PDB file of C-alpha atoms and ligand atoms in Angstrom:
ATOM      1  CA  MET A 118      71.435 152.320   0.993  1.00  0.00           C
ATOM      2  CA  ALA A 119      74.930 151.029   0.500  1.00  0.00           C
ATOM      3  CA  LYS A 120      77.080 150.957   3.797  1.00  0.00           C
ATOM      4  CA  THR A 121      80.147 153.034   4.310  1.00  0.00           C
ATOM      5  CA  GLU A 122      83.096 151.267   6.160  1.00  0.00           C
ATOM      6  CA  ILE A 123      86.301 153.244   7.479  1.00  0.00           C
ATOM      7  CA  ILE A 124      89.674 152.141   9.169  1.00  0.00           C
ATOM      8  CA  THR A 125      91.200 154.076  11.616  1.00  0.00           C
ATOM      9  CA  GLN A 126      94.828 153.871  12.066  1.00  0.00           C
ATOM     10  CA  ASN A 127      94.816 155.892  15.468  1.00  0.00           C
ATOM     11  CA  SER A 128      92.471 158.046  17.096  1.00  0.00           C
ATOM     12  CA  GLU A 129      92.800 161.235  15.934  1.00  0.00           C
ATOM     13  CA  GLU A 130      91.614 159.336  12.725  1.00  0.00           C
ATOM     14  CA  THR A 131      88.329 158.252  14.628  1.00  0.00           C
ATOM     15  CA  GLU A 132      87.756 161.693  16.121  1.00  0.00           C
ATOM     16  CA  ARG A 133      88.081 163.277  12.741  1.00  0.00           C
ATOM     17  CA  ALA A 134      85.245 160.985  11.463  1.00  0.00           C
ATOM     18  CA  GLY A 135      83.224 162.508  14.373  1.00  0.00           C
ATOM     19  CA  GLU A 136      83.819 165.779  13.266  1.00  0.00           C
ATOM     20  CA  ILE A 137      83.040 164.708   9.712  1.00  0.00           C
ATOM     21  CA  LEU A 138      79.830 163.831  10.604  1.00  0.00           C
ATOM     22  CA  ALA A 139      79.324 166.781  12.660  1.00  0.00           C
ATOM     23  CA  ALA A 140      80.045 169.282  10.017  1.00  0.00           C
ATOM     24  CA  GLU A 141      77.288 167.462   7.655  1.00  0.00           C
ATOM     25  CA  ILE A 142      74.449 168.147  10.115  1.00  0.00           C
ATOM     26  CA  LEU A 143      75.737 171.755  10.493  1.00  0.00           C
ATOM     27  CA  ARG A 144      75.704 171.945   6.838  1.00  0.00           C
ATOM     28  CA  GLY A 145      71.852 171.510   7.429  1.00  0.00           C
ATOM     29  CA  GLU A 146      72.314 168.024   5.283  1.00  0.00           C
ATOM     30  CA  ILE A 147      70.882 165.937   8.159  1.00  0.00           C
ATOM     31  CA  VAL A 148      67.607 167.263   9.885  1.00  0.00           C
ATOM     32  CA  ALA A 149      67.556 167.758  13.724  1.00  0.00           C
ATOM     33  CA  PRO A 150      65.880 166.042  15.880  1.00  0.00           C
ATOM     34  CA  LEU A 151      68.805 163.447  15.187  1.00  0.00           C
ATOM     35  CA  VAL A 152      69.944 160.419  17.028  1.00  0.00           C
ATOM     36  CA  ILE A 153      73.313 158.463  16.712  1.00  0.00           C
ATOM     37  CA  GLY A 154      73.458 155.317  18.109  1.00  0.00           C
ATOM     38  CA  LEU A 155      76.710 154.265  18.427  1.00  0.00           C
ATOM     39  CA  MET A 156      77.400 150.604  18.607  1.00  0.00           C
ATOM     40  CA  GLY A 157      80.472 148.267  19.784  1.00  0.00           C
ATOM     41  CA  ASP A 158      82.655 147.076  22.125  1.00  0.00           C
ATOM     42  CA  LEU A 159      84.237 148.604  25.074  1.00  0.00           C
ATOM     43  CA  GLY A 160      87.843 149.864  23.398  1.00  0.00           C
ATOM     44  CA  SER A 161      86.387 150.194  20.391  1.00  0.00           C
ATOM     45  CA  GLY A 162      86.083 153.742  20.008  1.00  0.00           C
ATOM     46  CA  LYS A 163      82.926 155.207  20.511  1.00  0.00           C
ATOM     47  CA  THR A 164      83.798 158.143  22.931  1.00  0.00           C
ATOM     48  CA  THR A 165      86.853 158.948  20.455  1.00  0.00           C
ATOM     49  CA  PHE A 166      84.011 159.097  17.964  1.00  0.00           C
ATOM     50  CA  ALA A 167      82.178 161.242  20.322  1.00  0.00           C
ATOM     51  CA  ARG A 168      84.719 163.720  21.025  1.00  0.00           C
ATOM     52  CA  GLY A 169      85.519 164.445  17.381  1.00  0.00           C
ATOM     53  CA  PHE A 170      81.635 165.375  16.997  1.00  0.00           C
ATOM     54  CA  ALA A 171      81.147 167.518  19.946  1.00  0.00           C
ATOM     55  CA  LYS A 172      84.847 169.933  18.410  1.00  0.00           C
ATOM     56  CA  GLY A 173      83.274 169.314  15.424  1.00  0.00           C
ATOM     57  CA  LEU A 174      79.421 170.629  16.146  1.00  0.00           C
ATOM     58  CA  GLY A 175      81.739 173.849  17.943  1.00  0.00           C
ATOM     59  CA  VAL A 176      81.186 172.643  21.660  1.00  0.00           C
ATOM     60  CA  LYS A 177      83.598 174.589  23.669  1.00  0.00           C
ATOM     61  CA  ASP A 178      83.661 172.300  26.436  1.00  0.00           C
ATOM     62  CA  LYS A 179      85.860 168.894  27.162  1.00  0.00           C
ATOM     63  CA  ILE A 180      84.354 165.865  26.272  1.00  0.00           C
ATOM     64  CA  THR A 181      84.418 163.635  29.335  1.00  0.00           C
ATOM     65  CA  SER A 182      82.961 159.545  29.458  1.00  0.00           C
ATOM     66  CA  PRO A 183      79.177 159.936  30.731  1.00  0.00           C
ATOM     67  CA  THR A 184      79.503 156.509  31.657  1.00  0.00           C
ATOM     68  CA  PHE A 185      78.232 156.799  35.083  1.00  0.00           C
ATOM     69  CA  VAL A 186      76.372 159.768  34.920  1.00  0.00           C
ATOM     70  CA  ILE A 187      74.536 158.147  31.738  1.00  0.00           C
ATOM     71  CA  PHE A 188      74.364 161.510  30.213  1.00  0.00           C
ATOM     72  CA  LYS A 189      76.016 164.537  29.487  1.00  0.00           C
ATOM     73  CA  LYS A 190      74.709 168.037  28.078  1.00  0.00           C
ATOM     74  CA  TYR A 191      76.411 170.468  25.976  1.00  0.00           C
ATOM     75  CA  LEU A 192      75.582 173.444  23.778  1.00  0.00           C
ATOM     76  CA  PHE A 193      76.755 174.136  20.414  1.00  0.00           C
ATOM     77  CA  SER A 194      75.566 177.354  18.369  1.00  0.00           C
ATOM     78  CA  ALA A 195      72.422 175.835  17.030  1.00  0.00           C
ATOM     79  CA  GLY A 196      71.306 173.443  19.862  1.00  0.00           C
ATOM     80  CA  ASN A 197      72.201 171.173  22.644  1.00  0.00           C
ATOM     81  CA  LEU A 198      74.113 168.121  22.135  1.00  0.00           C
ATOM     82  CA  TYR A 199      72.933 164.980  24.253  1.00  0.00           C
ATOM     83  CA  HIS A 200      76.190 162.530  24.662  1.00  0.00           C
ATOM     84  CA  VAL A 201      74.781 159.439  26.166  1.00  0.00           C
ATOM     85  CA  ASP A 202      76.188 156.023  27.567  1.00  0.00           C
ATOM     86  CA  CYS A 203      73.880 152.959  28.060  1.00  0.00           C
ATOM     87  CA  TYR A 204      76.999 150.998  29.416  1.00  0.00           C
ATOM     88  CA  ARG A 205      75.438 150.522  32.993  1.00  0.00           C
ATOM     89  CA  ILE A 206      71.880 150.538  32.184  1.00  0.00           C
ATOM     90  CA  LYS A 207      69.633 147.280  31.894  1.00  0.00           C
ATOM     91  CA  ASP A 208      67.401 149.003  29.256  1.00  0.00           C
ATOM     92  CA  ALA A 209      65.222 151.650  28.540  1.00  0.00           C
ATOM     93  CA  LYS A 210      63.360 151.494  31.639  1.00  0.00           C
ATOM     94  CA  ASP A 211      66.049 152.377  33.263  1.00  0.00           C
ATOM     95  CA  LEU A 212      66.044 156.461  31.552  1.00  0.00           C
ATOM     96  CA  ALA A 213      62.184 156.310  32.336  1.00  0.00           C
ATOM     97  CA  GLU A 214      62.682 159.150  35.284  1.00  0.00           C
ATOM     98  CA  LEU A 215      65.200 161.190  33.182  1.00  0.00           C
ATOM     99  CA  ASP A 216      62.590 162.516  30.334  1.00  0.00           C
ATOM    100  CA  PHE A 217      64.430 161.124  27.748  1.00  0.00           C
ATOM    101  CA  SER A 218      61.536 160.286  25.266  1.00  0.00           C
ATOM    102  CA  GLU A 219      61.143 164.430  25.427  1.00  0.00           C
ATOM    103  CA  THR A 220      64.827 164.812  24.894  1.00  0.00           C
ATOM    104  CA  LEU A 221      64.497 162.620  21.666  1.00  0.00           C
ATOM    105  CA  LYS A 222      61.676 165.002  20.725  1.00  0.00           C
ATOM    106  CA  LEU A 223      63.062 168.614  20.714  1.00  0.00           C
ATOM    107  CA  LYS A 224      64.110 169.910  17.236  1.00  0.00           C
ATOM    108  CA  GLU A 225      67.667 171.666  19.384  1.00  0.00           C
ATOM    109  CA  ASN A 226      68.782 168.320  20.519  1.00  0.00           C
ATOM    110  CA  VAL A 227      71.556 166.201  18.813  1.00  0.00           C
ATOM    111  CA  ILE A 228      71.560 163.584  20.569  1.00  0.00           C
ATOM    112  CA  LEU A 229      74.588 160.450  20.086  1.00  0.00           C
ATOM    113  CA  ILE A 230      73.936 157.738  22.376  1.00  0.00           C
ATOM    114  CA  GLU A 231      76.843 154.986  23.127  1.00  0.00           C
ATOM    115  CA  TRP A 232      75.481 151.302  23.539  1.00  0.00           C
ATOM    116  CA  ALA A 233      72.057 152.495  21.737  1.00  0.00           C
ATOM    117  CA  GLU A 234      71.198 148.655  21.222  1.00  0.00           C
ATOM    118  CA  LYS A 235      70.220 148.760  24.538  1.00  0.00           C
ATOM    119  CA  ILE A 236      67.349 151.434  23.985  1.00  0.00           C
ATOM    120  CA  LYS A 237      66.622 150.211  20.424  1.00  0.00           C
ATOM    121  CA  ASN A 238      62.902 149.810  21.219  1.00  0.00           C
ATOM    122  CA  ILE A 239      62.648 154.078  22.435  1.00  0.00           C
ATOM    123  CA  LEU A 240      64.991 155.300  19.733  1.00  0.00           C
ATOM    124  CA  PRO A 241      63.287 157.182  16.545  1.00  0.00           C
ATOM    125  CA  LYS A 242      63.251 155.231  13.140  1.00  0.00           C
ATOM    126  CA  ASP A 243      65.324 157.002  11.409  1.00  0.00           C
ATOM    127  CA  THR A 244      68.290 156.887  14.087  1.00  0.00           C
ATOM    128  CA  ILE A 245      71.923 156.651  12.399  1.00  0.00           C
ATOM    129  CA  TRP A 246      73.556 153.662  13.473  1.00  0.00           C
ATOM    130  CA  MET A 247      77.033 153.079  13.499  1.00  0.00           C
ATOM    131  CA  ASN A 248      79.091 150.098  14.104  1.00  0.00           C
ATOM    132  CA  PHE A 249      82.488 150.278  15.964  1.00  0.00           C
ATOM    133  CA  LYS A 250      84.645 147.017  15.658  1.00  0.00           C
ATOM    134  CA  TYR A 251      88.126 147.049  17.274  1.00  0.00           C
ATOM    135  CA  LEU A 252      90.530 145.547  14.770  1.00  0.00           C
ATOM    136  CA  ASP A 253      94.051 145.351  16.706  1.00  0.00           C
ATOM    137  CA  GLU A 254      95.720 147.911  18.896  1.00  0.00           C
ATOM    138  CA  ASN A 255      95.466 151.191  16.685  1.00  0.00           C
ATOM    139  CA  LYS A 256      92.668 150.004  14.010  1.00  0.00           C
ATOM    140  CA  ARG A 257      89.185 150.316  14.141  1.00  0.00           C
ATOM    141  CA  LYS A 258      86.060 149.760  11.594  1.00  0.00           C
ATOM    142  CA  ILE A 259      83.664 152.489  11.333  1.00  0.00           C
ATOM    143  CA  THR A 260      80.554 151.129   9.638  1.00  0.00           C
ATOM    144  CA  ALA A 261      77.513 153.217   9.488  1.00  0.00           C
TER     145      ALA A 261
HETATM  146  P1  ADP B 337      84.777 153.344  23.711  1.00  0.00           P
HETATM  147  O1  ADP B 337      83.973 154.068  24.256  1.00  0.00           O
HETATM  148  O2  ADP B 337      83.891 152.129  22.900  1.00  0.00           O
HETATM  149  O3  ADP B 337      84.582 152.249  24.899  1.00  0.00           O
HETATM  150  P2  ADP B 337      87.145 154.514  23.419  1.00  0.00           P
HETATM  151  O4  ADP B 337      87.467 155.953  22.496  1.00  0.00           O
HETATM  152  O5  ADP B 337      86.762 155.434  25.336  1.00  0.00           O
HETATM  153  O6  ADP B 337      86.199 153.612  23.425  1.00  0.00           O
HETATM  154  O7  ADP B 337      88.172 154.170  23.781  1.00  0.00           O
HETATM  155  C1  ADP B 337      89.146 153.593  22.839  1.00  0.00           C
HETATM  156  C2  ADP B 337      90.546 153.793  23.212  1.00  0.00           C
HETATM  157  O8  ADP B 337      91.548 152.760  22.105  1.00  0.00           O
HETATM  158  C3  ADP B 337      91.140 154.721  23.468  1.00  0.00           C
HETATM  159  O9  ADP B 337      92.192 154.910  24.359  1.00  0.00           O
HETATM  160  C4  ADP B 337      91.751 155.632  21.921  1.00  0.00           C
HETATM  161  O10 ADP B 337      93.027 156.242  22.516  1.00  0.00           O
HETATM  162  C5  ADP B 337      92.588 154.448  21.479  1.00  0.00           C
HETATM  163  N1  ADP B 337      92.322 154.118  20.017  1.00  0.00           N
HETATM  164  C6  ADP B 337      93.747 153.443  19.566  1.00  0.00           C
HETATM  165  N2  ADP B 337      93.397 153.584  17.708  1.00  0.00           N
HETATM  166  C7  ADP B 337      92.281 153.721  17.686  1.00  0.00           C
HETATM  167  C8  ADP B 337      91.946 154.180  17.162  1.00  0.00           C
HETATM  168  N3  ADP B 337      91.948 153.904  15.590  1.00  0.00           N
HETATM  169  N4  ADP B 337      90.345 154.990  17.022  1.00  0.00           N
HETATM  170  C9  ADP B 337      89.775 155.094  18.662  1.00  0.00           C
HETATM  171  N5  ADP B 337      90.433 154.753  19.311  1.00  0.00           N
HETATM  172  C10 ADP B 337      91.944 154.279  19.152  1.00  0.00           C
HETATM  173 MG1   MG B 338      82.676 154.970  26.141  1.00  0.00          MG
END
């Protein structure tokens, strides 16, 4: 499949990209259970994208970075959004106590994971992978 690449010029545009993906999911163009793996360095826009994604799904709560808690769960009309951040973990074994493999299987879950490459071995084959790259102070490249 051909790669899609966009360059965003500010945080709002990166949020907007997240909202667009969420809209596709809500329209049923992409079917749950759904795992979205975000890769890219610190500051490359992953959490910003996640914020827009949550907004697009209709999550009412404010999205904050889950770095210190590994994941946060939010409700939206069709299920649960899990926002996961693997920055502080070493590999998938660190998630063993969290029942994470169950979470990945449930149809009502949409799971968006920052630093997902660290736990690649436990993620489903149909995970949607996205790469984030810092170009300059305001520019980010998003490839999917
Ligand atoms: P990550 O989760 O990948 O570490 P964040 O989304 O937390 O990245 O941080 C991105 C930072 O860069 C935010 O402070 C944001 O406001 C800023 N920023 C500037 N331009 C952009 C852009 N085009 N896209 C995303 N973030 C941007
Ligand atoms: Mg982040």
